[in-house]
Structure formats: C-alpha cells, structure tokens
PDB file of C-alpha atoms in Angstrom:
ATOM      1  CA  GLN A   1     -16.194   0.923  18.984  1.00 42.00           C
ATOM      2  CA  GLU A   2     -17.864   1.621  15.566  1.00 44.00           C
ATOM      3  CA  PRO A   3     -21.657   1.615  15.578  1.00 45.00           C
ATOM      4  CA  THR A   4     -23.112  -1.096  13.529  1.00 47.00           C
ATOM      5  CA  GLY A   5     -26.854  -0.907  14.088  1.00 48.00           C
ATOM      6  CA  PRO A   6     -29.278   0.280  11.341  1.00 50.00           C
ATOM      7  CA  GLY A   7     -28.873   4.196  10.614  1.00 50.00           C
ATOM      8  CA  ALA A   8     -25.507   4.033  12.690  1.00 55.00           C
ATOM      9  CA  THR A   9     -22.961   6.730  11.822  1.00 66.00           C
ATOM     10  CA  PRO A  10     -20.003   5.051  10.279  1.00 73.00           C
ATOM     11  CA  ASP A  11     -16.663   5.985  12.044  1.00 88.00           C
ATOM     12  CA  LEU A  12     -14.727   7.222   8.552  1.00 92.00           C
ATOM     13  CA  LEU A  13     -11.585   7.644  10.678  1.00 94.00           C
ATOM     14  CA  ALA A  14     -11.539   4.293  11.810  1.00 95.00           C
ATOM     15  CA  LEU A  15     -12.501   2.627   8.395  1.00 95.00           C
ATOM     16  CA  ASP A  16      -9.913   4.777   6.887  1.00 95.00           C
ATOM     17  CA  ARG A  17      -7.348   3.556   9.207  1.00 96.00           C
ATOM     18  CA  ALA A  18      -8.493   0.108   8.519  1.00 97.00           C
ATOM     19  CA  PHE A  19      -7.927   0.518   4.954  1.00 97.00           C
ATOM     20  CA  GLN A  20      -4.505   1.920   5.119  1.00 97.00           C
ATOM     21  CA  ALA A  21      -3.419  -0.584   7.841  1.00 98.00           C
ATOM     22  CA  THR A  22      -4.642  -3.514   5.353  1.00 98.00           C
ATOM     23  CA  ARG A  23      -3.024  -2.166   2.421  1.00 98.00           C
ATOM     24  CA  THR A  24       0.313  -1.519   4.162  1.00 98.00           C
ATOM     25  CA  GLU A  25       0.006  -5.113   5.813  1.00 98.00           C
ATOM     26  CA  VAL A  26      -0.350  -6.826   2.620  1.00 98.00           C
ATOM     27  CA  ILE A  27       2.476  -4.593   0.867  1.00 98.00           C
ATOM     28  CA  HIS A  28       4.833  -5.963   3.938  1.00 98.00           C
ATOM     29  CA  LEU A  29       3.840  -9.419   3.393  1.00 97.00           C
ATOM     30  CA  ILE A  30       4.644  -9.170  -0.357  1.00 97.00           C
ATOM     31  CA  ARG A  31       8.046  -7.581   0.147  1.00 96.00           C
ATOM     32  CA  ALA A  32       8.984  -9.600   2.962  1.00 94.00           C
ATOM     33  CA  PRO A  33      12.452 -10.982   2.279  1.00 88.00           C
ATOM     34  CA  VAL A  34      12.764 -14.633   1.613  1.00 81.00           C
ATOM     35  CA  VAL A  35      14.236 -16.585   4.513  1.00 71.00           C
ATOM     36  CA  PRO A  36      17.109 -18.591   3.533  1.00 59.00           C
ATOM     37  CA  PRO A  37      17.374 -22.379   4.281  1.00 56.00           C
ATOM     38  CA  ARG A  38      18.425 -22.830   7.953  1.00 59.00           C
ATOM     39  CA  PRO A  39      22.120 -23.512   8.379  1.00 52.00           C
ATOM     40  CA  ALA A  40      22.652 -27.253   8.740  1.00 51.00           C
ATOM     41  CA  ARG A  41      22.897 -28.653  12.000  1.00 55.00           C
ATOM     42  CA  GLU A  42      25.968 -30.485  13.216  1.00 51.00           C
ATOM     43  CA  ARG A  43      25.727 -34.258  13.871  1.00 53.00           C
ATOM     44  CA  ALA A  44      26.145 -35.578  17.221  1.00 57.00           C
ATOM     45  CA  ASP A  45      29.882 -36.563  16.234  1.00 56.00           C
ATOM     46  CA  ASN A  46      30.340 -32.986  15.579  1.00 57.00           C
ATOM     47  CA  THR A  47      30.701 -33.643  11.903  1.00 54.00           C
ATOM     48  CA  ARG A  48      28.840 -30.901   9.998  1.00 54.00           C
ATOM     49  CA  VAL A  49      25.904 -31.740   7.660  1.00 53.00           C
ATOM     50  CA  ALA A  50      26.506 -30.591   4.063  1.00 56.00           C
ATOM     51  CA  GLU A  51      25.146 -27.084   3.625  1.00 60.00           C
ATOM     52  CA  PRO A  52      21.977 -26.905   1.370  1.00 66.00           C
ATOM     53  CA  ASP A  53      22.516 -26.749  -2.630  1.00 73.00           C
ATOM     54  CA  PRO A  54      21.303 -23.304  -3.472  1.00 72.00           C
ATOM     55  CA  ARG A  55      20.645 -25.117  -6.836  1.00 80.00           C
ATOM     56  CA  GLU A  56      17.572 -26.893  -5.056  1.00 80.00           C
ATOM     57  CA  GLY A  57      14.445 -24.827  -4.997  1.00 82.00           C
ATOM     58  CA  ALA A  58      15.396 -22.774  -7.963  1.00 89.00           C
ATOM     59  CA  ASP A  59      12.659 -24.360 -10.226  1.00 91.00           C
ATOM     60  CA  PHE A  60       9.010 -22.963 -10.164  1.00 94.00           C
ATOM     61  CA  SER A  61       7.704 -26.058  -8.543  1.00 93.00           C
ATOM     62  CA  ALA A  62       9.619 -25.063  -5.276  1.00 91.00           C
ATOM     63  CA  LEU A  63       8.904 -21.395  -5.638  1.00 93.00           C
ATOM     64  CA  ALA A  64       5.022 -21.380  -6.683  1.00 94.00           C
ATOM     65  CA  PRO A  65       3.930 -22.383  -3.138  1.00 94.00           C
ATOM     66  CA  ARG A  66       5.241 -19.018  -2.058  1.00 93.00           C
ATOM     67  CA  TYR A  67       3.432 -16.968  -4.356  1.00 95.00           C
ATOM     68  CA  LEU A  68       0.171 -18.768  -3.955  1.00 94.00           C
ATOM     69  CA  THR A  69       0.437 -18.379  -0.417  1.00 96.00           C
ATOM     70  CA  LEU A  70       0.846 -14.663  -0.718  1.00 96.00           C
ATOM     71  CA  GLN A  71      -1.790 -14.488  -2.915  1.00 95.00           C
ATOM     72  CA  LYS A  72      -4.063 -16.247  -0.782  1.00 95.00           C
ATOM     73  CA  GLN A  73      -3.061 -14.017   2.145  1.00 97.00           C
ATOM     74  CA  MET A  74      -3.849 -10.895   0.152  1.00 97.00           C
ATOM     75  CA  GLU A  75      -7.225 -12.142  -0.918  1.00 95.00           C
ATOM     76  CA  THR A  76      -8.167 -13.055   2.384  1.00 96.00           C
ATOM     77  CA  ARG A  77      -7.345  -9.654   4.057  1.00 97.00           C
ATOM     78  CA  LEU A  78      -8.709  -7.490   1.230  1.00 97.00           C
ATOM     79  CA  ASN A  79     -12.001  -9.536   1.252  1.00 95.00           C
ATOM     80  CA  SER A  80     -12.371  -8.956   5.078  1.00 96.00           C
ATOM     81  CA  LEU A  81     -11.831  -5.226   4.470  1.00 97.00           C
ATOM     82  CA  ARG A  82     -14.125  -5.118   1.584  1.00 96.00           C
ATOM     83  CA  ALA A  83     -17.034  -6.598   3.722  1.00 95.00           C
ATOM     84  CA  GLN A  84     -16.181  -4.411   6.769  1.00 96.00           C
ATOM     85  CA  LEU A  85     -16.973  -1.442   4.354  1.00 96.00           C
ATOM     86  CA  ARG A  86     -19.876  -2.972   2.566  1.00 95.00           C
ATOM     87  CA  SER A  87     -21.238  -3.497   6.063  1.00 94.00           C
ATOM     88  CA  ALA A  88     -21.011   0.181   7.101  1.00 94.00           C
ATOM     89  CA  LEU A  89     -22.720   1.103   3.885  1.00 93.00           C
ATOM     90  CA  SER A  90     -25.545  -1.098   4.444  1.00 93.00           C
ATOM     91  CA  ASN A  91     -26.079   0.321   7.720  1.00 90.00           C
ATOM     92  CA  GLY A  92     -26.406   3.940   6.031  1.00 87.00           C
ATOM     93  CA  SER A  93     -28.461   5.713   3.767  1.00 87.00           C
ATOM     94  CA  SER A  94     -30.794   4.088   1.002  1.00 90.00           C
ATOM     95  CA  SER A  95     -28.432   5.207  -1.776  1.00 90.00           C
ATOM     96  CA  GLN A  96     -25.592   3.697   0.394  1.00 91.00           C
ATOM     97  CA  LYS A  97     -27.844   0.393   1.061  1.00 93.00           C
ATOM     98  CA  GLN A  98     -27.988   0.179  -2.716  1.00 94.00           C
ATOM     99  CA  LEU A  99     -24.329   0.620  -3.475  1.00 94.00           C
ATOM    100  CA  ALA A 100     -23.690  -2.165  -0.818  1.00 94.00           C
ATOM    101  CA  ALA A 101     -26.034  -4.630  -2.396  1.00 95.00           C
ATOM    102  CA  LEU A 102     -24.712  -3.680  -5.866  1.00 94.00           C
ATOM    103  CA  ASP A 103     -21.343  -4.388  -4.503  1.00 95.00           C
ATOM    104  CA  VAL A 104     -22.261  -7.761  -3.478  1.00 93.00           C
ATOM    105  CA  VAL A 105     -23.650  -8.604  -7.027  1.00 92.00           C
ATOM    106  CA  MET A 106     -20.726  -7.298  -8.765  1.00 90.00           C
ATOM    107  CA  GLU A 107     -18.518  -9.575  -6.709  1.00 90.00           C
ATOM    108  CA  GLN A 108     -20.242 -12.655  -7.514  1.00 87.00           C
ATOM    109  CA  MET A 109     -20.629 -11.763 -11.127  1.00 86.00           C
ATOM    110  CA  LEU A 110     -17.003 -10.854 -11.755  1.00 85.00           C
ATOM    111  CA  GLY A 111     -15.379 -12.904  -8.763  1.00 83.00           C
ATOM    112  CA  GLU A 112     -15.414 -16.076 -10.527  1.00 83.00           C
ATOM    113  CA  ARG A 113     -13.800 -14.367 -13.868  1.00 86.00           C
ATOM    114  CA  GLU A 114     -11.281 -12.737 -11.776  1.00 88.00           C
ATOM    115  CA  GLN A 115     -10.252 -15.835 -10.052  1.00 86.00           C
ATOM    116  CA  ARG A 116      -9.578 -17.532 -13.416  1.00 89.00           C
ATOM    117  CA  LEU A 117      -7.311 -14.611 -14.455  1.00 89.00           C
ATOM    118  CA  TRP A 118      -5.480 -14.683 -11.382  1.00 90.00           C
ATOM    119  CA  ALA A 119      -5.040 -18.293 -11.435  1.00 90.00           C
ATOM    120  CA  LEU A 120      -3.302 -17.751 -15.090  1.00 92.00           C
ATOM    121  CA  LEU A 121      -0.491 -15.569 -13.573  1.00 93.00           C
ATOM    122  CA  PRO A 122       1.641 -18.597 -12.000  1.00 94.00           C
ATOM    123  CA  ALA A 123       2.204 -19.576 -15.895  1.00 94.00           C
ATOM    124  CA  GLN A 124       3.389 -16.286 -16.790  1.00 94.00           C
ATOM    125  CA  LEU A 125       5.869 -16.080 -13.610  1.00 95.00           C
ATOM    126  CA  ASP A 126       7.341 -19.888 -14.574  1.00 96.00           C
ATOM    127  CA  LYS A 127       7.952 -18.763 -18.098  1.00 97.00           C
ATOM    128  CA  ARG A 128       9.702 -15.488 -16.684  1.00 97.00           C
ATOM    129  CA  LEU A 129      11.806 -17.928 -14.430  1.00 97.00           C
ATOM    130  CA  THR A 130      12.673 -19.808 -17.281  1.00 97.00           C
ATOM    131  CA  ASP A 131      13.572 -16.858 -19.292  1.00 97.00           C
ATOM    132  CA  LEU A 132      15.902 -15.369 -16.755  1.00 97.00           C
ATOM    133  CA  ARG A 133      17.709 -18.657 -16.195  1.00 96.00           C
ATOM    134  CA  SER A 134      18.409 -19.088 -19.670  1.00 97.00           C
ATOM    135  CA  ALA A 135      19.742 -15.491 -20.075  1.00 97.00           C
ATOM    136  CA  HIS A 136      21.922 -16.227 -17.022  1.00 97.00           C
ATOM    137  CA  GLU A 137      23.146 -19.225 -18.771  1.00 96.00           C
ATOM    138  CA  ARG A 138      23.853 -17.569 -22.003  1.00 97.00           C
ATOM    139  CA  ALA A 139      25.830 -14.757 -20.258  1.00 96.00           C
ATOM    140  CA  LEU A 140      27.865 -17.555 -18.519  1.00 95.00           C
ATOM    141  CA  GLU A 141      28.532 -18.954 -21.812  1.00 94.00           C
ATOM    142  CA  GLN A 142      29.681 -15.832 -23.561  1.00 95.00           C
ATOM    143  CA  SER A 143      31.684 -14.874 -20.828  1.00 94.00           C
ATOM    144  CA  GLY A 144      33.413 -18.140 -19.975  1.00 94.00           C
ATOM    145  CA  HIS A 145      32.898 -17.623 -16.039  1.00 93.00           C
ATOM    146  CA  ALA A 146      32.180 -20.362 -13.950  1.00 94.00           C
ATOM    147  CA  ASP A 147      28.434 -20.472 -12.386  1.00 95.00           C
ATOM    148  CA  GLU A 148      28.186 -19.497  -8.726  1.00 95.00           C
ATOM    149  CA  PRO A 149      24.931 -20.689  -7.640  1.00 94.00           C
ATOM    150  CA  GLN A 150      25.565 -19.115  -4.547  1.00 92.00           C
ATOM    151  CA  ARG A 151      24.843 -15.634  -5.939  1.00 94.00           C
ATOM    152  CA  TRP A 152      21.563 -16.377  -7.745  1.00 95.00           C
ATOM    153  CA  ARG A 153      19.753 -14.841  -4.674  1.00 93.00           C
ATOM    154  CA  LYS A 154      21.961 -12.028  -4.043  1.00 94.00           C
ATOM    155  CA  THR A 155      21.326  -8.459  -5.564  1.00 95.00           C
ATOM    156  CA  GLY A 156      21.759  -8.773  -9.443  1.00 95.00           C
ATOM    157  CA  GLY A 157      21.457 -12.600  -9.426  1.00 96.00           C
ATOM    158  CA  TRP A 158      18.840 -14.137 -11.836  1.00 97.00           C
ATOM    159  CA  LEU A 159      16.821 -15.464  -8.856  1.00 96.00           C
ATOM    160  CA  TRP A 160      17.004 -12.120  -7.186  1.00 96.00           C
ATOM    161  CA  ALA A 161      15.550 -10.626 -10.676  1.00 97.00           C
ATOM    162  CA  PHE A 162      12.872 -12.967 -10.570  1.00 97.00           C
ATOM    163  CA  GLU A 163      11.920 -12.256  -6.933  1.00 96.00           C
ATOM    164  CA  GLN A 164      11.728  -8.449  -8.056  1.00 96.00           C
ATOM    165  CA  ASP A 165       9.236  -9.712 -10.651  1.00 96.00           C
ATOM    166  CA  LEU A 166       6.998 -11.736  -8.428  1.00 96.00           C
ATOM    167  CA  GLN A 167       6.838  -8.834  -5.995  1.00 97.00           C
ATOM    168  CA  ALA A 168       5.768  -6.491  -8.866  1.00 97.00           C
ATOM    169  CA  LEU A 169       3.206  -8.792 -10.041  1.00 95.00           C
ATOM    170  CA  LEU A 170       1.725  -9.270  -6.711  1.00 96.00           C
ATOM    171  CA  LEU A 171       1.674  -5.446  -6.210  1.00 97.00           C
ATOM    172  CA  ALA A 172      -0.161  -4.772  -9.382  1.00 96.00           C
ATOM    173  CA  GLU A 173      -2.565  -7.751  -8.517  1.00 95.00           C
ATOM    174  CA  MET A 174      -2.945  -5.771  -4.992  1.00 97.00           C
ATOM    175  CA  GLN A 175      -3.930  -2.290  -6.830  1.00 96.00           C
ATOM    176  CA  VAL A 176      -6.586  -4.055  -9.125  1.00 94.00           C
ATOM    177  CA  ARG A 177      -8.143  -5.660  -6.003  1.00 95.00           C
ATOM    178  CA  LEU A 178      -8.166  -2.413  -4.354  1.00 96.00           C
ATOM    179  CA  GLN A 179     -10.173  -0.799  -6.986  1.00 95.00           C
ATOM    180  CA  PRO A 180     -13.635  -1.611  -5.553  1.00 95.00           C
ATOM    181  CA  ILE A 181     -12.854  -1.343  -2.062  1.00 96.00           C
ATOM    182  CA  MET A 182     -11.432   2.163  -2.596  1.00 96.00           C
ATOM    183  CA  GLY A 183     -14.725   2.951  -4.360  1.00 94.00           C
ATOM    184  CA  LEU A 184     -16.726   1.853  -1.096  1.00 95.00           C
ATOM    185  CA  LEU A 185     -14.571   3.832   1.113  1.00 95.00           C
ATOM    186  CA  GLN A 186     -14.947   6.872  -0.969  1.00 94.00           C
ATOM    187  CA  ALA A 187     -18.786   6.442  -1.292  1.00 92.00           C
ATOM    188  CA  LEU A 188     -18.704   6.568   2.676  1.00 92.00           C
ATOM    189  CA  GLN A 189     -16.516   9.627   2.861  1.00 91.00           C
ATOM    190  CA  ALA A 190     -18.724  11.519   0.127  1.00 87.00           C
ATOM    191  CA  ALA A 191     -21.934  10.795   1.816  1.00 73.00           C
ATOM    192  CA  PRO A 192     -23.166  13.987   3.851  1.00 63.00           C
ATOM    193  CA  ASN A 193     -22.499  13.247   7.370  1.00 53.00           C
ATOM    194  CA  LYS A 194     -21.973  15.847  10.327  1.00 43.00           C
ATOM    195  CA  HIS A 195     -20.636  12.958  12.550  1.00 43.00           C
ATOM    196  CA  ASN A 196     -18.213  10.976  10.644  1.00 45.00           C
ATOM    197  CA  GLY A 197     -15.765  10.243  13.238  1.00 43.00           C
ATOM    198  CA  LEU A 198     -13.191  13.068  11.753  1.00 39.00           C
ATOM    199  CA  THR A 199     -11.829  15.719  14.139  1.00 33.00           C
ATOM    200  CA  GLY A 200     -10.339  19.021  13.347  1.00 34.00           C
TER     201      GLY A 200
END
C-alpha cells in the first residue's frame, strides 16, 4: 500500500502502473466495438418480430449519447488519476507541494474554459455525420446502385467511417487531458528519491 502521510515516499512504480492502466482502460472504452441491436425476439405464437431497421439510430441525436457517455467516462477516470498524483506530490518536498497547489489553481482556471471547448465537439461530429451521409448518397446517385442500409456500419460504410472519426476525436481529447497528468508524474519521477518503489 502506498504511503500517504506527510513526507511519505511515493511508490513511483505503483503510480506509473496506475497511469498506464488508466490510459489503457480509457483507450479500450473508446475503441470498444459498437454493440449491434439485439436480434428481435419471437412472439409467443412463434412469428418473428421484424428485424430492427438499420436506418433507425443513424442520425446524430441517436449517436450523440454514446459519445457524451465516453467523454464523461474518460473525464472521470483521468480526473481521479490526476487527483492521485497530486496527492502524492502534496506529501512530498516543499517544491512538490507548491506544484500540487499550482495544479489545483490551473485546473480551476482552465477547467471551465476546457469544458466549453469540449462541449463544442459534438457539433463538429454532427456536421461530419451529415457530410459522410451526403457523400454516401451522392456516390449512390452517381453509381445508380440501390442503397443497402445493413452495410452502413460494416467496414467501408459511411457509419463505420463516422465511428472511426468519433474514436479519433476522443483519443485526441484523451491526449490533451493527459498532458497535465503526465507533467505531475514526471515531476514525481524527477525528484531525488532513494526509495522510490523501483527495483533493479
């Protein structure tokens, strides 16, 4: 268990593992495949209910909740990690304590502005969805082929392409959110410390 009292030596190996584990968890959340609609259940008389229409849920009002949920999950996990690293700093040297206090101030100063910026991203995704669908419809018109909604979410489909963009945007946001966290971890690792929890 990591020491937590004043002047306690932080377990850098444990903190680094926490950083890597949190980062990996967030990446897995973002890259998790979209769960397709469950197959329709049969009625009591064994007649089958109509399969879900793949065109339903292809507008942004249906897709946005997943993006916002992933964004919130990322924020929660990274904020928890940031608080953990800041706590370790606050139990360290006077310069580490100052850095921890500065990080609190910076988070308060920039947090509201960052939230406003993150809140603008869904509108960009909405526009991207519209552009992809328009390009898909133009391609169908030019080719004369009939639309196949069941292929929209498959590799190469326009909804598949949208999912790639959604993931890329969330991964980019994660990298931005990780910057101050990496700074805290590096400050801990750079501090002179004979007993830092590392072996070898």
